[in-house]
Coordinates of C-alpha atoms in Angstrom, one line a residue:
M23 CA 0.0 0.0 0.0
P24 CA 1.3 3.6 -0.7
T25 CA 3.0 5.4 2.3
Q26 CA 0.4 8.3 3.5
T27 CA 1.8 11.8 2.5
P28 CA 3.3 13.4 5.5
Q29 CA 2.0 16.7 6.6
T30 CA 4.0 19.7 5.5
V31 CA 6.1 21.4 7.9
S32 CA 8.0 24.9 8.3
P33 CA 11.2 24.9 6.2
S34 CA 14.1 25.2 8.4
V35 CA 17.9 25.3 8.5
H36 CA 19.9 23.3 11.3
R37 CA 23.8 23.7 11.9
E38 CA 25.5 21.3 14.2
P39 CA 29.3 20.7 14.8
W40 CA 30.7 17.7 12.6
G41 CA 34.3 17.3 13.8
T42 CA 37.5 19.0 13.2
T43 CA 40.1 19.1 10.7
P44 CA 43.7 17.9 11.2
A45 CA 44.4 21.5 11.5
G46 CA 42.1 21.6 14.4
Q47 CA 39.5 23.9 12.6
Q48 CA 35.9 23.3 13.8
V49 CA 33.6 22.0 11.1
S50 CA 29.8 22.4 10.8
L51 CA 27.1 20.5 9.0
Y52 CA 24.0 22.1 7.9
T53 CA 20.7 20.2 7.5
L54 CA 18.2 22.0 5.0
R55 CA 14.6 21.0 5.2
N56 CA 11.6 22.2 2.9
K57 CA 8.0 22.0 3.7
N58 CA 7.8 18.5 2.0
H59 CA 10.2 16.8 4.5
L60 CA 12.9 16.6 1.6
T61 CA 16.4 17.4 3.2
V62 CA 19.8 18.3 2.1
Q63 CA 23.0 18.2 4.3
V64 CA 26.3 20.3 3.4
S65 CA 29.4 20.5 4.9
E66 CA 31.7 23.5 5.6
F67 CA 34.4 21.3 4.7
G68 CA 34.8 21.1 0.8
A69 CA 31.5 22.8 0.2
V70 CA 30.3 19.0 0.0
L71 CA 26.9 17.9 -0.5
V72 CA 26.8 15.1 2.0
S73 CA 23.0 13.8 1.7
I74 CA 20.0 14.2 -0.1
R75 CA 16.7 12.2 1.1
T76 CA 13.9 12.2 -1.2
P77 CA 10.6 10.1 -1.4
D78 CA 10.1 7.2 -3.7
R79 CA 6.8 6.8 -5.6
H80 CA 5.2 5.3 -2.5
G81 CA 6.5 8.3 -0.2
R82 CA 9.7 6.4 1.4
F83 CA 12.5 8.9 2.0
E84 CA 15.9 7.5 1.5
D85 CA 19.3 9.1 0.7
I86 CA 20.2 9.3 -3.1
V87 CA 23.6 10.1 -3.1
L88 CA 27.0 8.2 -2.3
G89 CA 29.3 9.6 0.6
H90 CA 29.9 9.3 4.2
H91 CA 27.9 9.9 7.5
Q92 CA 31.3 11.3 9.2
L93 CA 33.7 14.0 8.6
E94 CA 36.6 12.0 8.6
P95 CA 36.4 10.2 5.2
Y96 CA 36.1 13.3 3.3
L97 CA 39.5 14.6 4.8
D98 CA 41.6 12.0 3.0
R99 CA 41.2 11.9 -0.8
K100 CA 41.3 8.2 -1.1
T101 CA 38.3 8.1 0.8
A102 CA 36.5 11.2 -0.2
Q103 CA 36.6 10.2 -3.7
F104 CA 35.0 13.7 -4.6
F105 CA 31.8 12.4 -3.2
G106 CA 29.6 15.7 -3.5
A107 CA 32.4 17.9 -3.7
T108 CA 32.5 21.3 -4.9
I109 CA 35.3 21.3 -7.6
G110 CA 37.7 24.2 -8.3
R111 CA 39.4 26.0 -9.3
F112 CA 39.3 24.0 -12.6
G113 CA 36.7 20.8 -12.6
N114 CA 37.8 17.9 -15.0
R115 CA 41.3 17.8 -16.5
I116 CA 43.9 20.1 -17.8
A117 CA 46.5 18.4 -20.1
H118 CA 49.9 18.0 -18.6
G119 CA 49.0 20.5 -15.8
T120 CA 49.9 23.4 -17.9
F121 CA 48.4 26.3 -19.8
S122 CA 49.4 29.6 -21.2
L123 CA 47.6 32.9 -20.4
E124 CA 48.6 36.4 -21.4
G125 CA 51.9 35.3 -22.7
Q126 CA 52.8 33.5 -19.3
T127 CA 52.8 29.7 -18.8
Y128 CA 51.5 28.3 -15.6
A129 CA 52.5 25.0 -14.2
L130 CA 49.7 23.3 -12.0
A131 CA 49.7 20.6 -9.4
C132 CA 49.3 17.2 -10.8
N133 CA 47.3 14.6 -9.4
N134 CA 46.2 12.5 -12.5
S135 CA 49.6 11.7 -14.1
P136 CA 50.5 13.6 -16.0
N137 CA 47.5 15.7 -15.7
A138 CA 45.7 17.9 -13.3
L139 CA 42.5 16.9 -12.2
H140 CA 39.6 18.9 -10.3
G141 CA 41.6 21.6 -9.1
G142 CA 44.6 19.4 -8.0
P143 CA 45.5 17.7 -4.8
Q144 CA 44.4 20.3 -2.4
G145 CA 41.4 21.8 -4.5
F146 CA 38.3 23.3 -3.2
D147 CA 36.9 19.8 -1.9
M148 CA 39.8 19.9 0.3
V149 CA 39.8 23.3 2.1
L150 CA 37.3 24.8 4.8
W151 CA 34.6 27.1 3.4
E152 CA 33.0 30.0 5.6
S153 CA 29.4 29.7 5.9
A154 CA 26.0 31.2 6.7
G155 CA 22.7 29.4 6.7
F156 CA 19.6 31.5 5.7
V157 CA 15.7 31.1 5.4
Q158 CA 14.4 33.2 2.6
E159 CA 11.0 33.4 0.6
Q160 CA 12.6 31.3 -2.1
G161 CA 13.9 28.6 -0.1
V162 CA 16.2 27.5 2.9
G163 CA 20.0 27.2 2.3
V164 CA 23.4 27.9 3.0
K165 CA 26.1 30.2 1.5
L166 CA 29.6 29.1 1.4
S167 CA 32.8 31.2 0.6
Y168 CA 36.3 30.6 0.2
L169 CA 39.4 32.9 -0.9
S170 CA 42.0 31.0 -3.1
K171 CA 45.0 32.9 -3.0
D172 CA 47.2 33.7 -5.8
G173 CA 49.4 30.7 -6.7
E174 CA 47.3 28.2 -5.0
E175 CA 47.7 24.7 -6.7
G176 CA 49.5 27.0 -9.2
Y177 CA 46.7 29.1 -10.6
P178 CA 47.0 32.7 -10.8
G179 CA 44.9 35.5 -8.9
N180 CA 43.4 35.8 -5.6
L181 CA 40.0 34.3 -6.2
Q182 CA 36.8 35.1 -4.2
V183 CA 34.4 32.4 -4.8
T184 CA 30.9 31.5 -3.4
V185 CA 28.6 28.6 -3.6
T186 CA 25.1 29.0 -2.5
Y187 CA 22.9 25.8 -2.0
T188 CA 19.1 26.6 -1.8
L189 CA 16.4 23.9 -1.3
T190 CA 12.9 25.0 -2.5
D191 CA 9.4 23.9 -1.8
L192 CA 9.1 23.0 -5.3
D193 CA 11.8 20.1 -4.4
E194 CA 14.5 21.6 -6.1
L195 CA 18.2 22.1 -5.2
H196 CA 19.7 25.4 -6.6
I197 CA 23.5 25.4 -6.9
D198 CA 24.6 29.1 -7.5
Y199 CA 28.2 29.8 -8.1
Q200 CA 29.8 33.2 -8.3
A201 CA 33.5 34.2 -8.4
S202 CA 35.8 37.4 -8.9
T203 CA 39.6 37.7 -9.1
D204 CA 42.0 40.5 -8.9
R205 CA 44.0 38.8 -11.8
T206 CA 43.5 37.1 -14.9
T207 CA 43.0 33.5 -14.3
V208 CA 41.0 30.3 -15.4
L209 CA 38.0 28.9 -13.6
N210 CA 35.6 25.7 -14.1
L211 CA 33.4 25.1 -11.1
T212 CA 31.3 22.2 -10.7
N213 CA 29.6 19.6 -8.1
H214 CA 30.8 16.0 -8.2
T215 CA 27.7 14.4 -6.4
F216 CA 27.3 10.6 -7.2
F217 CA 23.7 9.9 -7.5
N218 CA 21.8 6.6 -6.9
L219 CA 18.2 6.9 -7.1
S220 CA 17.5 3.4 -5.9
G221 CA 17.8 5.0 -2.3
N222 CA 20.6 4.0 0.4
A223 CA 22.4 2.8 -2.9
R224 CA 20.7 -0.7 -2.5
R225 CA 21.6 -1.4 -6.3
D226 CA 24.1 -0.3 -8.8
V227 CA 23.1 2.5 -11.4
L228 CA 22.8 0.4 -14.5
N229 CA 19.0 0.4 -14.6
H230 CA 18.8 3.8 -14.3
E231 CA 17.2 5.6 -17.5
L232 CA 18.9 8.7 -18.7
T233 CA 18.1 11.2 -21.2
I234 CA 20.8 14.0 -22.2
Y235 CA 19.7 17.0 -24.2
A236 CA 22.8 17.0 -26.3
D237 CA 23.6 16.2 -29.9
A238 CA 27.5 16.2 -29.6
F239 CA 30.3 15.3 -27.3
T240 CA 34.1 16.2 -27.0
P241 CA 36.0 12.9 -27.7
T242 CA 39.3 12.3 -25.8
D243 CA 42.4 10.6 -26.2
A244 CA 43.6 7.4 -24.0
E245 CA 44.6 10.0 -21.2
L246 CA 40.7 11.2 -21.2
I247 CA 42.1 14.7 -22.6
P248 CA 39.9 16.3 -25.2
T249 CA 41.2 16.0 -28.7
G250 CA 39.5 19.2 -29.7
E251 CA 36.8 18.0 -31.8
L252 CA 33.0 18.0 -31.6
L253 CA 31.5 14.8 -32.6
S254 CA 27.7 13.8 -32.9
V255 CA 26.4 11.2 -30.9
Q256 CA 24.7 9.8 -33.8
G257 CA 25.5 6.1 -34.2
T258 CA 27.7 6.0 -30.8
A259 CA 26.9 4.5 -27.3
L260 CA 26.9 8.0 -26.2
D261 CA 23.4 8.9 -27.6
F262 CA 21.0 9.6 -25.1
R263 CA 18.9 11.8 -26.9
T264 CA 16.1 9.3 -26.3
P265 CA 15.9 7.3 -22.9
H266 CA 18.4 4.4 -22.5
T267 CA 19.5 2.6 -19.3
L268 CA 23.2 3.3 -18.3
G269 CA 23.9 -0.6 -18.5
A270 CA 22.4 -1.2 -21.9
R271 CA 25.6 -0.1 -24.0
I272 CA 28.2 0.1 -21.3
R273 CA 30.1 -2.9 -22.2
S274 CA 29.7 -2.3 -26.0
E275 CA 32.6 -2.4 -28.2
D276 CA 32.1 1.6 -28.9
G277 CA 35.9 2.7 -28.8
H278 CA 35.0 5.8 -26.8
L279 CA 33.6 3.8 -23.8
K280 CA 36.5 1.4 -24.0
L281 CA 39.0 4.3 -23.5
A282 CA 37.0 5.3 -20.3
G283 CA 36.0 2.1 -18.8
G284 CA 32.4 3.3 -19.1
Y285 CA 31.0 6.6 -19.4
D286 CA 33.2 9.5 -18.4
H287 CA 32.4 12.3 -21.4
N288 CA 31.8 15.7 -21.5
Y289 CA 28.3 16.6 -23.5
V290 CA 27.9 19.7 -25.6
L291 CA 24.5 20.8 -24.4
R292 CA 22.1 22.5 -26.7
N293 CA 21.2 26.2 -26.6
S294 CA 22.4 28.5 -23.9
G295 CA 20.9 30.0 -20.6
L296 CA 19.1 28.0 -18.1
R297 CA 18.0 24.8 -19.8
H298 CA 17.2 21.3 -19.4
A299 CA 20.2 19.2 -19.6
A300 CA 19.4 15.8 -18.4
T301 CA 16.5 13.5 -16.9
L302 CA 17.6 10.3 -14.9
F303 CA 15.1 7.9 -13.8
E304 CA 15.0 4.9 -11.6
P305 CA 12.0 2.4 -12.6
L306 CA 12.0 0.4 -9.1
S307 CA 11.8 3.4 -7.1
G308 CA 10.2 5.7 -9.5
R309 CA 12.5 8.6 -8.5
V310 CA 13.4 11.2 -11.1
L311 CA 16.2 13.4 -11.4
E312 CA 16.0 16.6 -13.6
T313 CA 19.2 18.6 -14.1
F314 CA 19.1 22.2 -15.5
T315 CA 21.9 24.5 -15.9
T316 CA 23.6 27.6 -17.5
E317 CA 26.9 25.8 -18.1
P318 CA 27.6 24.8 -21.9
G319 CA 28.6 21.3 -20.9
M320 CA 28.0 18.2 -18.7
Q321 CA 30.4 15.5 -17.6
L322 CA 28.4 12.0 -17.5
Y323 CA 30.6 9.8 -15.3
S324 CA 29.5 6.2 -14.4
G325 CA 31.7 5.6 -11.3
N326 CA 34.1 3.6 -13.4
F327 CA 37.0 3.9 -11.0
L328 CA 34.9 2.9 -7.9
D329 CA 36.3 -0.6 -6.9
G330 CA 35.1 -1.6 -3.5
S331 CA 38.0 -0.2 -1.6
V332 CA 35.9 2.8 -0.1
T333 CA 33.3 1.8 2.7
G334 CA 30.5 4.4 2.6
K335 CA 27.4 5.0 4.1
N336 CA 25.4 2.1 6.2
G337 CA 28.6 0.2 5.6
R338 CA 28.2 -0.3 1.7
C339 CA 31.6 -0.8 -0.2
Y340 CA 31.1 1.0 -3.2
Q341 CA 31.6 -0.9 -6.3
Q342 CA 32.1 -0.1 -10.1
H343 CA 28.9 1.7 -11.1
D344 CA 27.4 2.3 -7.9
G345 CA 26.8 6.0 -8.8
V346 CA 26.5 8.3 -11.6
C347 CA 27.6 12.0 -11.7
L348 CA 26.1 14.6 -13.8
E349 CA 28.6 17.3 -13.5
T350 CA 27.7 20.6 -15.1
Q351 CA 30.7 22.4 -16.5
H352 CA 32.6 24.0 -19.2
F353 CA 34.5 21.5 -21.1
P354 CA 37.8 19.9 -20.2
D355 CA 41.3 21.2 -20.9
S356 CA 39.5 24.4 -22.0
P357 CA 42.7 26.7 -21.2
N358 CA 44.4 24.7 -24.1
Q359 CA 41.6 24.5 -26.6
P360 CA 40.6 28.1 -27.7
Q361 CA 37.9 26.7 -29.8
F362 CA 35.8 25.8 -26.6
P363 CA 34.0 28.2 -24.6
S364 CA 36.2 30.3 -22.7
T365 CA 37.1 29.8 -18.9
V366 CA 39.1 32.8 -18.6
L367 CA 38.0 35.2 -15.9
Q368 CA 39.1 38.8 -15.8
P369 CA 39.6 41.0 -12.9
E370 CA 36.7 43.5 -14.0
T371 CA 34.1 40.6 -14.5
T372 CA 32.2 38.4 -12.1
F373 CA 31.6 34.8 -12.9
H374 CA 28.0 33.6 -12.3
S375 CA 26.5 30.2 -13.0
R376 CA 23.5 28.3 -11.8
T377 CA 22.6 24.3 -11.8
I378 CA 19.2 22.9 -10.6
Y379 CA 18.5 19.4 -9.4
A380 CA 14.8 18.9 -9.3
F381 CA 13.6 15.8 -7.5
K382 CA 10.3 14.2 -8.6
Q383 CA 8.4 10.7 -8.7
R384 CA 6.9 8.9 -11.5
P385 CA 4.0 6.5 -10.9
L386 CA 4.0 2.9 -12.1
N387 CA 1.8 3.5 -15.1
L388 CA 4.2 6.0 -16.7

C-alpha cells in the first residue's frame, strides 16, 4: 500500500558541529529541510553535498547520493573520492597540468598523472569554507565562501568564490556559483555528486534510464584529454537523446567507452541560458532527477573507478557503477583548447553559474 503523504512542515536550516580538521578547525554540517520533508545536508569542509533524502513513488524517504556519514573520510582524498564535492578551481582535466595565459605559462599541481584533475591535490574539496545559513522566501539554504589565494595549486590570482545551496518548496536544489579575481585566471566550477536513485544505494545505477539533451560530445585520447573535436552522438553508445539505461551499452565495443572504462564524457549541451540538460529515472523506486544548468557542458561519469575499496554510508563498499555523476561544467582542458567556450575570468568581471537538481517521482503506469 502507498505510504501516506506526511503533513507539510515549516522549512528550516539546522547547523551542528561535525568534527575538526587535522589543523584543529571546527567543521559544521548544515541540514536544510523544505515543507515537504525533503532534506539536504552540506558540509563546510569542501562545500560538500553530503546527503539528499527524497521520497520514492510510495513516499519512502531515502538518501540518493553516495558518501559518508562522518567528516573523517572526507578529509582523505582516497576515501573522499570527490563524493558530493565542490570542484575548483578547475573541474575535470587540464593536459599535462600546464596552460598559457596572457603570454605566461603556468604549471599546476598534477594529481592524475601526467595531468591536473579537479583543481589538484588540494582543490576546493579539500579546504574549509566560511558559511552562513539562511531562510528566505525562495527557499532555505547555506552560502559558502572561500578565498583561493594567488598561486594556490599553481593558479594565478586571488579568487573569491561563493557557492550557495538553496532548497525550495518545489523540491529543487539550486546551486549558484559566483567568483571574482584580482588577476586574469581560469575557472571551471562544478559539483561532483554521485547519484543513486534506488535509495541508500541498494543497487548499482545500470538500470537507471538517462536522457541527455545534447547532440555532440568532446572525444578524448587515452588519457581522457579532449582531442579538440566536437563529434555527433549519432550512431555511438553515447547517444542519450532518447532514454536508455546506463547499462544497455556500457560494455559495448564503442571505442569511446572502452577508452574510459564506461561513461566519462563531456556532452555539448543544446542552446544557452538556463535549460534542461538531463533526466535520470530509476524505474523500481520511481525517483526522477531532472538537471538544469547555465553551463555549456555536462560530464557524464558512471563511477568507473569505484572498486570496492571505500566503505561508505550504511557500511556499503562502493563498487564500480554504484553511482552516476552529472557534472555541469565548461569543457575539459579548455585553457588549452581555444575553440572551446572560454574559461578565462578577468578582474573586471564576475562569474555566475546556476545548476538546478529537481526531484520528482513517476507512478508505475508511466
